[in-house]
Coordinates of C-alpha atoms in Angstrom, one line a residue:
X160 CA 157.7 -104.4 -204.0
X161 CA 155.7 -103.1 -201.9
X162 CA 152.7 -100.6 -203.2
X163 CA 152.5 -98.0 -200.7
X164 CA 149.4 -96.9 -199.4
X165 CA 146.7 -94.6 -201.5
X166 CA 146.0 -92.0 -198.8
X167 CA 142.8 -90.9 -201.4
X168 CA 141.6 -95.1 -201.4
X169 CA 141.4 -95.3 -197.8
X170 CA 139.8 -91.7 -196.8
X171 CA 137.5 -92.9 -199.1
X172 CA 136.7 -96.5 -197.6
X173 CA 137.2 -94.9 -194.0
X174 CA 134.5 -92.6 -195.0
X175 CA 132.2 -94.5 -197.0
X176 CA 132.6 -96.9 -194.2
X177 CA 131.6 -94.1 -191.0
X178 CA 128.6 -93.5 -192.9
X179 CA 127.0 -96.9 -192.5
X180 CA 127.8 -96.5 -189.0
X181 CA 124.5 -94.8 -188.3
X182 CA 122.3 -97.6 -190.7
X183 CA 121.0 -100.8 -190.1
X184 CA 123.0 -102.7 -192.9
X185 CA 123.7 -105.7 -191.8
X186 CA 126.5 -106.9 -190.5
X187 CA 127.4 -109.2 -192.0
X188 CA 127.0 -107.3 -195.5
X189 CA 129.3 -104.6 -194.4
X190 CA 131.8 -106.7 -192.9
X191 CA 132.4 -108.4 -196.8
X192 CA 132.4 -105.0 -197.9
X193 CA 135.1 -103.8 -196.1
X194 CA 137.0 -106.7 -196.5
X195 CA 137.4 -106.4 -199.8
X196 CA 138.3 -102.5 -200.2
X197 CA 141.4 -103.6 -197.7
X198 CA 142.1 -105.7 -200.4
X199 CA 142.2 -102.3 -202.7
X200 CA 144.4 -99.8 -200.5
X201 CA 146.7 -102.1 -199.1
X202 CA 149.7 -104.1 -200.6
X203 CA 147.8 -108.0 -199.2
X204 CA 146.2 -110.4 -201.4
X205 CA 143.1 -111.2 -198.9
X206 CA 142.1 -110.3 -195.2
X207 CA 139.3 -111.1 -193.2
X208 CA 137.7 -110.8 -190.0
X209 CA 136.9 -113.1 -186.8
X210 CA 135.1 -112.5 -184.4
X211 CA 135.9 -114.1 -180.3
X212 CA 134.0 -114.2 -177.5
X213 CA 135.5 -115.7 -174.2
X214 CA 135.5 -119.0 -173.3
X215 CA 134.0 -119.9 -176.2
X216 CA 135.5 -120.6 -179.8
X217 CA 136.5 -118.0 -182.5
X218 CA 133.8 -117.8 -185.2
X219 CA 134.0 -116.4 -189.0
X220 CA 132.6 -113.5 -189.8
X221 CA 133.7 -112.4 -192.8
X222 CA 136.5 -112.4 -195.9
X223 CA 137.8 -110.9 -198.9
X224 CA 137.9 -114.7 -200.8
X225 CA 138.3 -118.0 -200.7
X226 CA 141.5 -118.2 -199.5
X227 CA 140.9 -115.5 -196.8
X228 CA 138.2 -118.1 -195.6
X229 CA 140.4 -121.1 -195.5
X230 CA 143.2 -119.3 -193.4
X231 CA 140.4 -117.5 -191.3
X232 CA 138.9 -121.6 -190.8
X233 CA 142.5 -122.7 -190.0
X234 CA 143.4 -120.9 -187.4
X235 CA 139.9 -121.8 -185.6
X236 CA 140.4 -125.1 -186.2
X237 CA 143.8 -126.0 -185.3
X238 CA 142.7 -123.0 -182.1
X239 CA 146.8 -121.9 -183.2
X240 CA 147.8 -118.7 -185.1
X241 CA 148.0 -114.7 -184.3
X242 CA 144.6 -114.1 -184.4
X243 CA 143.8 -115.9 -181.2
X244 CA 147.7 -113.9 -180.1
X245 CA 146.2 -110.8 -180.8
X246 CA 143.2 -111.6 -179.3
X247 CA 144.5 -112.3 -175.8
X248 CA 147.4 -109.9 -175.4
X249 CA 145.9 -106.7 -177.6
X250 CA 148.5 -106.1 -179.7
X251 CA 149.7 -106.1 -183.8
X252 CA 151.2 -109.4 -184.8
X253 CA 153.4 -109.2 -187.8
X254 CA 154.4 -112.7 -189.9
X255 CA 156.3 -111.2 -192.5
X256 CA 157.6 -115.1 -193.2
X257 CA 155.7 -117.7 -192.4
X258 CA 158.9 -120.2 -192.7
X259 CA 161.0 -119.1 -190.5
X260 CA 158.9 -117.6 -187.8
X261 CA 158.2 -120.4 -185.3
X262 CA 155.1 -118.8 -182.8
X263 CA 152.8 -120.8 -184.6
X264 CA 154.0 -124.7 -185.0
X265 CA 150.7 -125.8 -186.1
X266 CA 149.2 -123.0 -187.9
X267 CA 152.5 -122.2 -190.0
X268 CA 153.3 -125.2 -191.8
X269 CA 149.6 -125.8 -192.9
X270 CA 149.1 -122.4 -194.3
X271 CA 152.6 -122.8 -196.1
X272 CA 151.4 -125.7 -197.6
X273 CA 147.9 -123.5 -198.2
X274 CA 150.1 -121.1 -200.6
X275 CA 150.4 -118.7 -197.3
X276 CA 153.1 -116.2 -197.0
X277 CA 153.0 -113.9 -194.4
X278 CA 150.2 -112.8 -192.2
X279 CA 149.7 -109.2 -190.2
X280 CA 146.9 -109.1 -187.4
X281 CA 145.2 -106.2 -185.7
X282 CA 143.0 -106.6 -182.4
X283 CA 139.7 -105.5 -182.8
X284 CA 139.5 -103.2 -179.4
X285 CA 137.5 -101.1 -177.9
X286 CA 138.5 -100.0 -174.5
X287 CA 139.2 -102.8 -172.4
X288 CA 136.6 -104.7 -174.5
X289 CA 138.0 -107.1 -176.9
X290 CA 136.6 -108.4 -180.2
X291 CA 138.4 -110.5 -182.1
X292 CA 140.7 -109.8 -184.9
X293 CA 141.3 -108.3 -188.8
X294 CA 143.6 -110.8 -190.3
X295 CA 145.6 -109.6 -193.9
X296 CA 147.2 -111.5 -196.2
X297 CA 150.0 -111.6 -198.4
X298 CA 151.3 -115.0 -200.9
X299 CA 154.4 -114.3 -200.1
X300 CA 156.7 -112.9 -197.6
X301 CA 157.6 -109.6 -197.2
X302 CA 157.0 -106.7 -194.3
X303 CA 154.4 -104.2 -193.9
X304 CA 155.9 -100.4 -194.5
X305 CA 155.0 -98.4 -191.0
X306 CA 152.1 -96.4 -193.8
X307 CA 150.7 -99.7 -194.4
X308 CA 150.4 -100.7 -190.5
X309 CA 149.5 -97.7 -189.5
X310 CA 146.2 -98.3 -191.8
X311 CA 145.8 -101.0 -190.9
X312 CA 145.0 -100.9 -187.2
X313 CA 143.1 -98.0 -188.0
X314 CA 140.6 -100.1 -190.1
X315 CA 140.9 -102.1 -187.5
X316 CA 139.7 -99.6 -185.0
X317 CA 137.2 -99.1 -187.4
X318 CA 135.7 -102.6 -187.4
X319 CA 135.3 -102.3 -183.8
X320 CA 133.7 -99.7 -183.5
X321 CA 131.4 -100.9 -186.3
X322 CA 131.0 -104.0 -184.5
X323 CA 130.1 -102.3 -181.1
X324 CA 127.7 -99.9 -183.4
X325 CA 126.0 -103.1 -184.4
X326 CA 125.7 -105.1 -180.9
X327 CA 124.3 -102.8 -179.4
X328 CA 121.8 -101.7 -181.9
X329 CA 120.4 -105.6 -182.1
X330 CA 120.7 -105.3 -178.1
X331 CA 118.4 -102.4 -178.5
X332 CA 116.7 -104.1 -181.5
X333 CA 116.2 -107.2 -178.7
X334 CA 115.3 -104.9 -175.5
X335 CA 112.7 -103.4 -177.8
X336 CA 111.4 -106.7 -178.5
X337 CA 110.6 -108.4 -175.5
X338 CA 109.1 -104.8 -174.3
X339 CA 107.0 -104.9 -177.1
X340 CA 106.2 -108.7 -176.6
X341 CA 105.7 -108.3 -172.8
X342 CA 103.3 -104.8 -173.4
X343 CA 101.3 -106.5 -175.9
X344 CA 101.1 -110.3 -173.7
X345 CA 99.7 -111.0 -170.4
X346 CA 102.9 -112.3 -168.1
X347 CA 100.8 -114.4 -166.3
X348 CA 99.7 -116.8 -169.3
X349 CA 101.6 -115.6 -171.9
X350 CA 97.8 -114.6 -174.0
X351 CA 97.8 -112.0 -176.1
X352 CA 96.3 -109.2 -174.1
X353 CA 93.7 -106.2 -174.3
X354 CA 95.7 -104.5 -176.5
X355 CA 97.2 -106.8 -178.8
X356 CA 93.8 -108.0 -179.0
X357 CA 92.4 -104.9 -180.3
X358 CA 95.1 -105.4 -183.0
X359 CA 94.0 -108.7 -184.0
X360 CA 90.2 -107.3 -184.0
X361 CA 91.1 -104.4 -187.1
X362 CA 93.4 -107.0 -188.5
X363 CA 90.3 -109.9 -188.9
X364 CA 87.9 -106.8 -190.0
X365 CA 90.3 -106.2 -193.0
X366 CA 90.8 -109.5 -193.8
X367 CA 87.3 -110.6 -193.4
X368 CA 86.3 -107.5 -196.1
X369 CA 88.8 -108.7 -197.9
X370 CA 87.8 -113.0 -198.0
X371 CA 84.2 -111.9 -197.2
X372 CA 84.1 -114.8 -194.4
X373 CA 82.6 -114.8 -190.9
X374 CA 84.0 -114.0 -187.8
X375 CA 82.6 -114.8 -184.3
X376 CA 83.8 -113.3 -181.0
X377 CA 82.9 -115.5 -177.6
X378 CA 83.2 -113.9 -174.6
X379 CA 84.0 -116.5 -171.2
X380 CA 84.6 -115.6 -167.9
X381 CA 85.3 -117.9 -164.8
X382 CA 81.9 -118.3 -162.3
X383 CA 82.2 -117.7 -159.0
X384 CA 86.5 -117.2 -159.6
X385 CA 87.1 -114.7 -156.0
X386 CA 85.3 -117.4 -154.2
X387 CA 89.0 -119.6 -155.4
X388 CA 91.1 -116.0 -154.9
X389 CA 89.5 -115.5 -151.7
X390 CA 89.2 -120.0 -149.9
X391 CA 92.6 -120.7 -151.3
X392 CA 94.3 -117.3 -151.8
X393 CA 95.5 -115.7 -154.7
X394 CA 98.5 -118.1 -156.2
X395 CA 95.7 -120.7 -156.7
X396 CA 93.6 -118.4 -158.3
X397 CA 97.1 -117.7 -160.4
X398 CA 97.2 -120.9 -160.6
X399 CA 93.8 -121.5 -162.0
X400 CA 93.5 -119.3 -164.4
X401 CA 97.1 -120.9 -166.2
X402 CA 95.2 -123.8 -166.4
X403 CA 92.9 -122.6 -167.9
X404 CA 94.5 -120.6 -170.7
X405 CA 96.4 -123.9 -171.0
X406 CA 93.1 -126.0 -171.6
X407 CA 91.2 -123.5 -173.4
X408 CA 93.8 -123.1 -176.1
X409 CA 93.2 -126.3 -177.2
X410 CA 90.5 -124.6 -178.6
X411 CA 91.3 -122.9 -181.2
X412 CA 93.5 -123.0 -184.4
X413 CA 96.5 -121.3 -185.5
X414 CA 94.8 -118.5 -187.2
X415 CA 92.4 -117.6 -184.0
X416 CA 93.5 -115.4 -181.0
X417 CA 92.5 -116.3 -177.5
X418 CA 93.2 -113.6 -175.1
X419 CA 92.8 -112.9 -171.7
X420 CA 91.1 -109.8 -171.5
X421 CA 91.4 -109.4 -167.8
X422 CA 90.9 -110.6 -164.4
X423 CA 89.3 -114.2 -165.1
X424 CA 87.7 -112.8 -168.5
X425 CA 88.9 -114.3 -171.6
X426 CA 88.0 -113.6 -175.4
X427 CA 88.3 -115.8 -178.2
X428 CA 88.2 -114.4 -181.6
X429 CA 87.6 -117.2 -184.9
X430 CA 88.1 -115.9 -188.0
X431 CA 87.1 -117.5 -191.5
X432 CA 83.9 -119.7 -189.9
X433 CA 81.8 -120.8 -193.4
X434 CA 78.2 -120.1 -191.5
X435 CA 76.9 -118.6 -187.6
X436 CA 76.7 -122.4 -187.1
X437 CA 80.0 -122.9 -186.5
X438 CA 79.5 -120.7 -183.4
X439 CA 77.4 -122.3 -181.2
X440 CA 79.9 -125.4 -181.9
X441 CA 83.0 -123.9 -180.9
X442 CA 81.4 -122.2 -177.5
X443 CA 79.3 -125.7 -176.4
X444 CA 83.8 -126.9 -177.1
X445 CA 84.8 -124.3 -174.4
X446 CA 81.6 -125.1 -171.8
X447 CA 82.8 -129.0 -172.1
X448 CA 86.6 -127.9 -171.7
X449 CA 85.3 -127.1 -168.0
X450 CA 83.7 -130.5 -167.5
X451 CA 86.7 -132.1 -166.5
X452 CA 88.1 -130.6 -162.6
X453 CA 91.4 -128.8 -162.7
X454 CA 94.2 -130.4 -160.1
X455 CA 96.0 -127.8 -158.7
X456 CA 98.2 -127.5 -156.2
X457 CA 97.2 -130.9 -154.9
X458 CA 93.5 -129.0 -154.7
X459 CA 91.0 -130.2 -157.1
X460 CA 88.8 -127.9 -158.3
X461 CA 85.4 -128.2 -160.1
X462 CA 84.8 -124.1 -162.2
X463 CA 82.6 -123.6 -164.8
X464 CA 82.3 -120.2 -166.7
X465 CA 79.4 -117.6 -168.4
X466 CA 79.7 -117.3 -172.0
X467 CA 78.8 -114.8 -174.5
X468 CA 78.7 -114.7 -178.1
X469 CA 78.6 -111.7 -180.6
X470 CA 78.7 -112.9 -185.2
X471 CA 79.6 -110.7 -187.9
X472 CA 78.7 -112.3 -191.4
X473 CA 80.6 -112.1 -194.5
X474 CA 82.6 -109.1 -194.8
X475 CA 80.8 -107.1 -191.5
X476 CA 83.2 -105.1 -190.1
X477 CA 84.9 -106.7 -187.0
X478 CA 85.4 -104.0 -184.3
X479 CA 84.6 -103.4 -181.0
X480 CA 81.4 -103.0 -180.6
X481 CA 81.0 -107.3 -182.0
X482 CA 82.7 -107.5 -178.9
X483 CA 80.6 -105.1 -176.3
X484 CA 78.1 -107.5 -177.5
X485 CA 80.1 -111.1 -176.8
X486 CA 80.4 -109.4 -173.3
X487 CA 77.0 -107.2 -172.6
X488 CA 75.8 -111.8 -173.8
X489 CA 77.6 -112.7 -171.4
X490 CA 76.6 -110.7 -168.6
X491 CA 73.2 -112.3 -169.4
X492 CA 74.7 -116.0 -168.7
X493 CA 76.2 -114.5 -165.5
X494 CA 72.1 -113.6 -164.6
X495 CA 71.0 -117.6 -165.6
X496 CA 69.7 -119.9 -162.6
X497 CA 68.8 -123.2 -162.5
X498 CA 72.4 -125.0 -163.5
X499 CA 71.2 -124.3 -167.6
X500 CA 74.1 -124.2 -170.0
X501 CA 75.7 -120.6 -169.4
X502 CA 75.8 -119.6 -173.2
X503 CA 73.9 -116.8 -174.6
X504 CA 73.8 -115.8 -178.0
X505 CA 73.7 -111.8 -178.8
X506 CA 71.1 -113.4 -181.7
X507 CA 69.0 -114.1 -179.6
X508 CA 66.0 -111.4 -178.5
X509 CA 64.5 -112.9 -175.8
X510 CA 68.0 -113.6 -173.3
X511 CA 69.5 -110.0 -174.3
X512 CA 69.1 -106.6 -173.6
X513 CA 68.1 -105.0 -176.9
X514 CA 69.8 -101.6 -177.7
X515 CA 65.9 -99.7 -177.9
X516 CA 64.9 -101.2 -175.5
X517 CA 67.4 -99.5 -172.6
X518 CA 67.8 -96.9 -174.2
X519 CA 63.9 -95.9 -173.1
X520 CA 64.7 -97.4 -170.0
X521 CA 67.8 -95.4 -169.4
X522 CA 66.0 -92.3 -170.1
X523 CA 63.5 -93.5 -167.9
X524 CA 66.3 -94.2 -165.0
X525 CA 67.7 -90.9 -165.3
X526 CA 63.8 -89.5 -165.1
X527 CA 63.0 -91.4 -162.2
X528 CA 66.0 -91.1 -160.1
X529 CA 67.5 -94.4 -159.8
X530 CA 70.4 -93.9 -160.5
X531 CA 73.6 -94.5 -157.7
X532 CA 77.0 -93.3 -157.0
X533 CA 79.5 -95.7 -156.3
X534 CA 83.3 -94.3 -154.6
X535 CA 86.3 -96.6 -154.2
X536 CA 89.2 -95.1 -151.7
X537 CA 91.9 -93.9 -153.1
X538 CA 94.6 -94.4 -150.5
X539 CA 98.2 -92.6 -150.0
X540 CA 101.0 -94.6 -149.9
X541 CA 102.8 -92.9 -147.6
X542 CA 100.1 -92.1 -144.6
X543 CA 98.4 -95.7 -145.5
X544 CA 95.3 -93.5 -145.3
X545 CA 92.0 -92.9 -147.7
X546 CA 93.2 -89.6 -149.4
X547 CA 91.0 -89.8 -152.2
X548 CA 87.9 -91.4 -153.2
X549 CA 87.1 -91.9 -157.4
X550 CA 82.9 -91.6 -158.3
X551 CA 81.9 -94.3 -160.7
X552 CA 77.9 -94.6 -161.7
X553 CA 76.0 -97.3 -161.4
X554 CA 72.4 -98.5 -162.5
X555 CA 70.2 -101.8 -160.9
X556 CA 67.7 -101.8 -162.9
X557 CA 64.4 -103.0 -161.8
X558 CA 63.6 -105.9 -163.3
X559 CA 66.9 -106.6 -165.7
X560 CA 69.8 -106.0 -162.4
X561 CA 72.7 -104.5 -162.2
X562 CA 73.2 -103.3 -165.5
X563 CA 77.1 -102.8 -166.6
X564 CA 78.7 -100.0 -167.6
X565 CA 80.1 -101.4 -170.4
X566 CA 76.6 -101.9 -171.6
X567 CA 75.2 -98.5 -170.5
X568 CA 77.9 -96.5 -171.0
X569 CA 77.6 -96.8 -175.0
X570 CA 74.1 -96.7 -175.1
X571 CA 74.3 -93.3 -172.8
X572 CA 76.7 -91.9 -174.9
X573 CA 74.8 -92.8 -178.2
X574 CA 71.6 -91.3 -177.4
X575 CA 73.0 -88.1 -175.8
X576 CA 71.9 -88.6 -172.3
X577 CA 75.7 -89.7 -171.3
X578 CA 75.9 -85.5 -170.7
X579 CA 72.7 -85.6 -168.3
X580 CA 74.1 -87.9 -167.1
X581 CA 77.3 -87.5 -166.1
X582 CA 76.4 -83.5 -164.9
X583 CA 73.9 -86.0 -162.4
X584 CA 77.0 -88.2 -161.1
X585 CA 79.1 -84.9 -161.1
X586 CA 77.5 -83.3 -158.9
X587 CA 75.8 -85.8 -156.8
X588 CA 79.3 -86.7 -156.0
X589 CA 80.5 -83.1 -155.1
X590 CA 77.0 -82.7 -152.7
X591 CA 78.4 -86.5 -151.1
X592 CA 81.8 -84.7 -151.0
X593 CA 81.1 -81.2 -149.3
X594 CA 79.1 -83.3 -146.7
X595 CA 81.7 -85.5 -145.7
X596 CA 84.0 -82.0 -145.6
X597 CA 81.4 -80.7 -143.3
X598 CA 81.5 -83.8 -140.8
X599 CA 85.3 -83.6 -141.1
X600 CA 86.4 -80.4 -141.7
X601 CA 90.7 -81.2 -141.1
X602 CA 90.5 -84.1 -143.5
X603 CA 91.5 -83.9 -146.7
X604 CA 90.3 -85.9 -149.1
X605 CA 90.2 -86.0 -152.9
X606 CA 87.2 -86.5 -155.2
X607 CA 87.8 -87.8 -159.3
X608 CA 85.1 -87.5 -161.6
X609 CA 85.8 -89.8 -165.1
X610 CA 85.1 -87.5 -168.2
X611 CA 84.0 -89.1 -171.3
X612 CA 84.7 -87.6 -175.1
X613 CA 81.0 -86.4 -175.6
X614 CA 81.1 -84.3 -172.3
X615 CA 84.6 -82.7 -173.3
X616 CA 82.9 -81.4 -177.0
X617 CA 80.0 -80.4 -175.4
X618 CA 80.4 -76.0 -175.3
X619 CA 78.0 -76.1 -172.5
X620 CA 80.7 -78.3 -170.5
X621 CA 83.0 -75.9 -168.8
X622 CA 79.4 -74.2 -167.6
X623 CA 78.4 -77.2 -166.6
X624 CA 81.3 -77.7 -164.4
X625 CA 81.4 -74.0 -163.0
X626 CA 77.9 -74.4 -162.1
X627 CA 78.2 -77.5 -160.0
X628 CA 81.6 -76.5 -158.4
X629 CA 78.9 -73.0 -157.0
X630 CA 75.8 -75.1 -156.1
X631 CA 77.6 -77.7 -153.8
X632 CA 80.0 -75.1 -152.6
X633 CA 82.9 -78.0 -153.8
X634 CA 86.3 -76.8 -153.3
X635 CA 87.7 -76.8 -156.4
X636 CA 91.5 -78.0 -156.0
X637 CA 89.6 -81.2 -153.8
X638 CA 87.9 -82.0 -157.8
X639 CA 89.9 -84.3 -160.4
X640 CA 88.4 -85.0 -163.7
X641 CA 89.9 -87.7 -165.1
X642 CA 90.4 -87.9 -169.3
X643 CA 91.5 -90.8 -171.7
X644 CA 94.8 -89.7 -173.6
X645 CA 92.9 -90.8 -176.6
X646 CA 90.9 -88.2 -176.2
X647 CA 93.5 -86.0 -177.4
X648 CA 94.7 -87.7 -180.2
X649 CA 91.1 -88.2 -181.9
X650 CA 89.7 -84.9 -181.0
X651 CA 93.5 -82.8 -180.6
X652 CA 93.2 -79.0 -180.2
X653 CA 89.7 -78.6 -179.2
X654 CA 89.7 -80.4 -176.7
X655 CA 93.1 -79.6 -175.0
X656 CA 91.7 -75.9 -175.5
X657 CA 88.8 -77.1 -172.9
X658 CA 91.4 -78.7 -171.1
X659 CA 93.2 -75.3 -170.4
X660 CA 90.0 -73.4 -169.6
X661 CA 89.3 -76.1 -166.8
X662 CA 92.0 -75.9 -164.7
X663 CA 91.4 -72.4 -164.7
X664 CA 88.4 -73.9 -162.9
X665 CA 91.3 -74.4 -160.5
X666 CA 89.9 -78.4 -160.6
X667 CA 92.8 -80.7 -161.2
X668 CA 93.3 -83.8 -164.4
X669 CA 94.5 -86.8 -164.0
X670 CA 95.2 -89.0 -167.1
X671 CA 93.1 -92.9 -167.2
X672 CA 94.2 -96.0 -167.8
X673 CA 97.7 -95.2 -168.8
X674 CA 99.6 -96.8 -170.7
X675 CA 96.9 -98.5 -172.6
X676 CA 95.6 -97.8 -176.0
X677 CA 97.2 -95.3 -177.5
X678 CA 98.6 -94.1 -174.2
X679 CA 102.2 -92.2 -174.9
X680 CA 104.9 -90.8 -172.2
X681 CA 105.4 -87.6 -174.6
X682 CA 101.4 -87.2 -174.3
X683 CA 102.4 -86.2 -170.9
X684 CA 104.0 -82.4 -171.9
X685 CA 101.0 -81.4 -174.0
X686 CA 98.8 -82.2 -171.2
X687 CA 97.4 -79.7 -168.6
X688 CA 97.3 -83.0 -166.4
X689 CA 98.4 -83.3 -162.9
X690 CA 97.8 -87.2 -161.7
X691 CA 98.6 -89.7 -163.5
X692 CA 96.7 -93.3 -163.0
X693 CA 98.5 -96.8 -164.5
X694 CA 96.3 -98.8 -165.2
X695 CA 95.9 -102.0 -163.2
X696 CA 96.9 -104.8 -166.4
X697 CA 100.6 -103.9 -165.5
X698 CA 99.7 -103.7 -161.9
X699 CA 98.3 -107.0 -162.7
X700 CA 102.4 -107.7 -163.5
X701 CA 104.3 -105.7 -161.4
X702 CA 105.2 -109.0 -159.5
X703 CA 107.3 -109.7 -163.0
X704 CA 111.0 -107.7 -164.4
X705 CA 108.8 -106.7 -167.4
X706 CA 105.6 -105.5 -165.4
X707 CA 107.9 -103.8 -162.0
X708 CA 109.9 -102.0 -165.0
X709 CA 107.0 -100.6 -166.8
X710 CA 105.3 -98.8 -163.9
X711 CA 108.7 -97.8 -162.1
X712 CA 110.0 -96.1 -165.4
X713 CA 105.8 -94.1 -165.9
X714 CA 107.0 -93.3 -162.0
X715 CA 110.6 -92.4 -162.5
X716 CA 109.3 -89.8 -165.6
X717 CA 105.8 -88.6 -163.8
X718 CA 108.1 -87.7 -160.4
X719 CA 110.8 -86.2 -162.8
X720 CA 107.5 -83.9 -165.1
X721 CA 106.3 -83.3 -161.2
X722 CA 102.8 -85.8 -161.9
X723 CA 101.0 -87.2 -159.2
X724 CA 101.3 -91.4 -159.4
X725 CA 98.3 -93.6 -159.0
X726 CA 98.3 -97.0 -159.3
X727 CA 95.0 -99.1 -160.0
X728 CA 93.9 -102.8 -159.7
X729 CA 96.3 -103.3 -156.6
X730 CA 94.3 -106.3 -155.5
X731 CA 96.8 -108.1 -153.0
X732 CA 99.3 -107.0 -150.4
X733 CA 102.3 -107.7 -152.4
X734 CA 101.0 -105.7 -155.3
X735 CA 100.4 -102.8 -152.6
X736 CA 103.9 -104.0 -151.3
X737 CA 105.5 -103.1 -154.6
X738 CA 103.5 -100.0 -155.5
X739 CA 104.9 -98.7 -152.3
X740 CA 108.2 -99.8 -153.2
X741 CA 108.7 -98.8 -156.7
X742 CA 107.9 -95.3 -155.3
X743 CA 104.0 -94.9 -156.8
X744 CA 101.9 -92.0 -154.2
X745 CA 98.5 -93.5 -154.4
X746 CA 96.9 -97.1 -154.6
X747 CA 93.3 -98.0 -155.3
X748 CA 92.0 -101.8 -155.3
X749 CA 90.0 -104.1 -154.0
X750 CA 92.8 -104.9 -151.4
X751 CA 92.7 -101.2 -150.5
X752 CA 88.8 -100.6 -150.8
X753 CA 86.3 -101.9 -152.6
X754 CA 83.2 -99.8 -154.1
X755 CA 81.1 -98.8 -151.4
X756 CA 78.3 -95.9 -151.0
X757 CA 78.7 -92.5 -149.3
X758 CA 77.6 -93.5 -146.1
X759 CA 80.6 -96.1 -145.8
X760 CA 83.9 -93.2 -147.2
X761 CA 82.1 -91.1 -144.3
X762 CA 82.9 -94.0 -141.8
X763 CA 85.9 -94.6 -143.2
X764 CA 87.1 -90.8 -142.2
X765 CA 86.4 -91.4 -139.3
X766 CA 89.9 -90.5 -137.1
X767 CA 89.6 -93.8 -135.2
X768 CA 89.1 -95.6 -138.7
X769 CA 91.4 -93.6 -140.2
X770 CA 94.0 -94.9 -137.5
X771 CA 93.6 -98.8 -138.6
X772 CA 95.9 -100.2 -141.2
X773 CA 93.5 -100.3 -144.5
X774 CA 93.7 -103.8 -144.9
X775 CA 91.8 -104.5 -142.1
X776 CA 89.1 -101.9 -142.7
X777 CA 87.2 -105.3 -145.5
X778 CA 85.1 -105.9 -142.4
X779 CA 83.7 -102.1 -142.1
X780 CA 83.2 -102.5 -145.5
X781 CA 81.1 -105.5 -145.8
X782 CA 78.5 -104.2 -142.8
X783 CA 78.0 -100.8 -145.3
X784 CA 78.4 -102.9 -148.9
X785 CA 75.7 -104.3 -150.1
X786 CA 75.8 -103.8 -154.0
X787 CA 75.1 -106.7 -156.0
X788 CA 79.5 -107.9 -158.0
X789 CA 78.4 -107.8 -161.2
X790 CA 77.2 -103.8 -160.4
X791 CA 80.8 -102.7 -159.4
X792 CA 82.6 -104.0 -162.0
X793 CA 84.0 -101.3 -163.1

């Protein structure tokens, strides 16, 4: 005799199952439990769920016992049975007696022989979507009453809802994983990028402390890479970078990291070294890897690299400071001439810039006014004219030559000179801007100046900005101070208060290098910023789907919040066109204008020059810009 559905049990099953919809329990575990509970509340002996996709063979998902599993597989193996009919028709199929029902000529005899008397199948559906079927099996023949059938269809609908929820959850997780991977890897080479490298540095530091082993960072930079791009084009340049990445990947172990830091710069992170001598062996392996020419699209290129090394002893911390030292050593290797191997160890005190000597030189250069400000144009994507410039500090030492900002700024911050130097940069650039405005009163031009965390933390910074604006007669609304979101994360309300005070002066704020480090869209609502500058690493990947999606997402949300978007690092025509099509308001980069002195900016502001397309202004820049290439690296 049929047993009426126990409404309390059914309600309990539905409530229990509904709670799983908001969990991330494995789908197999939940469905296995569900079919077992179905057997408890319906007059059946077993139950099973089969998932079906159009064009593919049905595949088993869950069964309450071995018998149900056997019947599920039997329908799949024979391609015959009520499961397939219910899926295709979208209607429930009831077979109260398999011995007298002739709709399934292959399945029915085999099922009866295996001890099955009746089967009731309900489609798993959601709107027009069909997912599979829920099968209810009885060992003896007999129909289900109306209430049982209604309860079974309700349970089938619940199964379908869970499957859809699980699929959506899995797709969202997969999308998140893909996004995370693309955010942590260089699109061109597939290598870890700068973000993932910094994460690996933290892990390496923890392992070094635990194992008391040595760690080394080797910073490699291709020599004369710009000449390759200029001579053969950016496609060949990209092909060369990919070939270099593939060749250098053979120089690392599974426990090491090779990252593309930026442009033609690569970083090796070697862990678990037994002695300092291992570093030199690794460096020479990198150098020797360039001994063979690269065959690229029918072009044979011979390329060399400059390598800087930095070493951390047993258990020593592996931090950004170690990366900075390897970078500094690499710049020293760049300055070598005479055909010798371009490999420098940061420990070689005769060949590197020691911090103490650099600090003394920095103080002297500040007193002797040996610094200068260079400017990079910021171009409107709507008018294709220069509507802003970014001011960047440059220092060309009398004997050392151009000192990279990555070397100079940390020393200035450690010595406390960054405040004085920053004020000088602000005042000099404001004076240049005032001069441009007097010479071109009808030309609107914004001035962007970077601000360090130590400047913002200084109680006197607000007064220094106000004094500079007054002394130089600078229009506050034309000044944009650039900050990074890490400043807010590390120093919170203290910096936020200062930012609000600065905006009260009339100046605007820009969030620089957005997308790197700890950047998060959630911070846009907290900061009183008006401009978002998308980091050049994302613009460099804009030709790919993930890169374009990231730039597009940041641009769209920024516009929704009323913010202006500047794309940094535009280095070719395709990138310029892409940021324009996405809707970025402004762009800057070597394609649109290299760093140049104030006089060159004045020349570009003349009406005849503004009427020229931006990309043909390179000839003018070459006439007025004579600063060595190493000094313009930002």
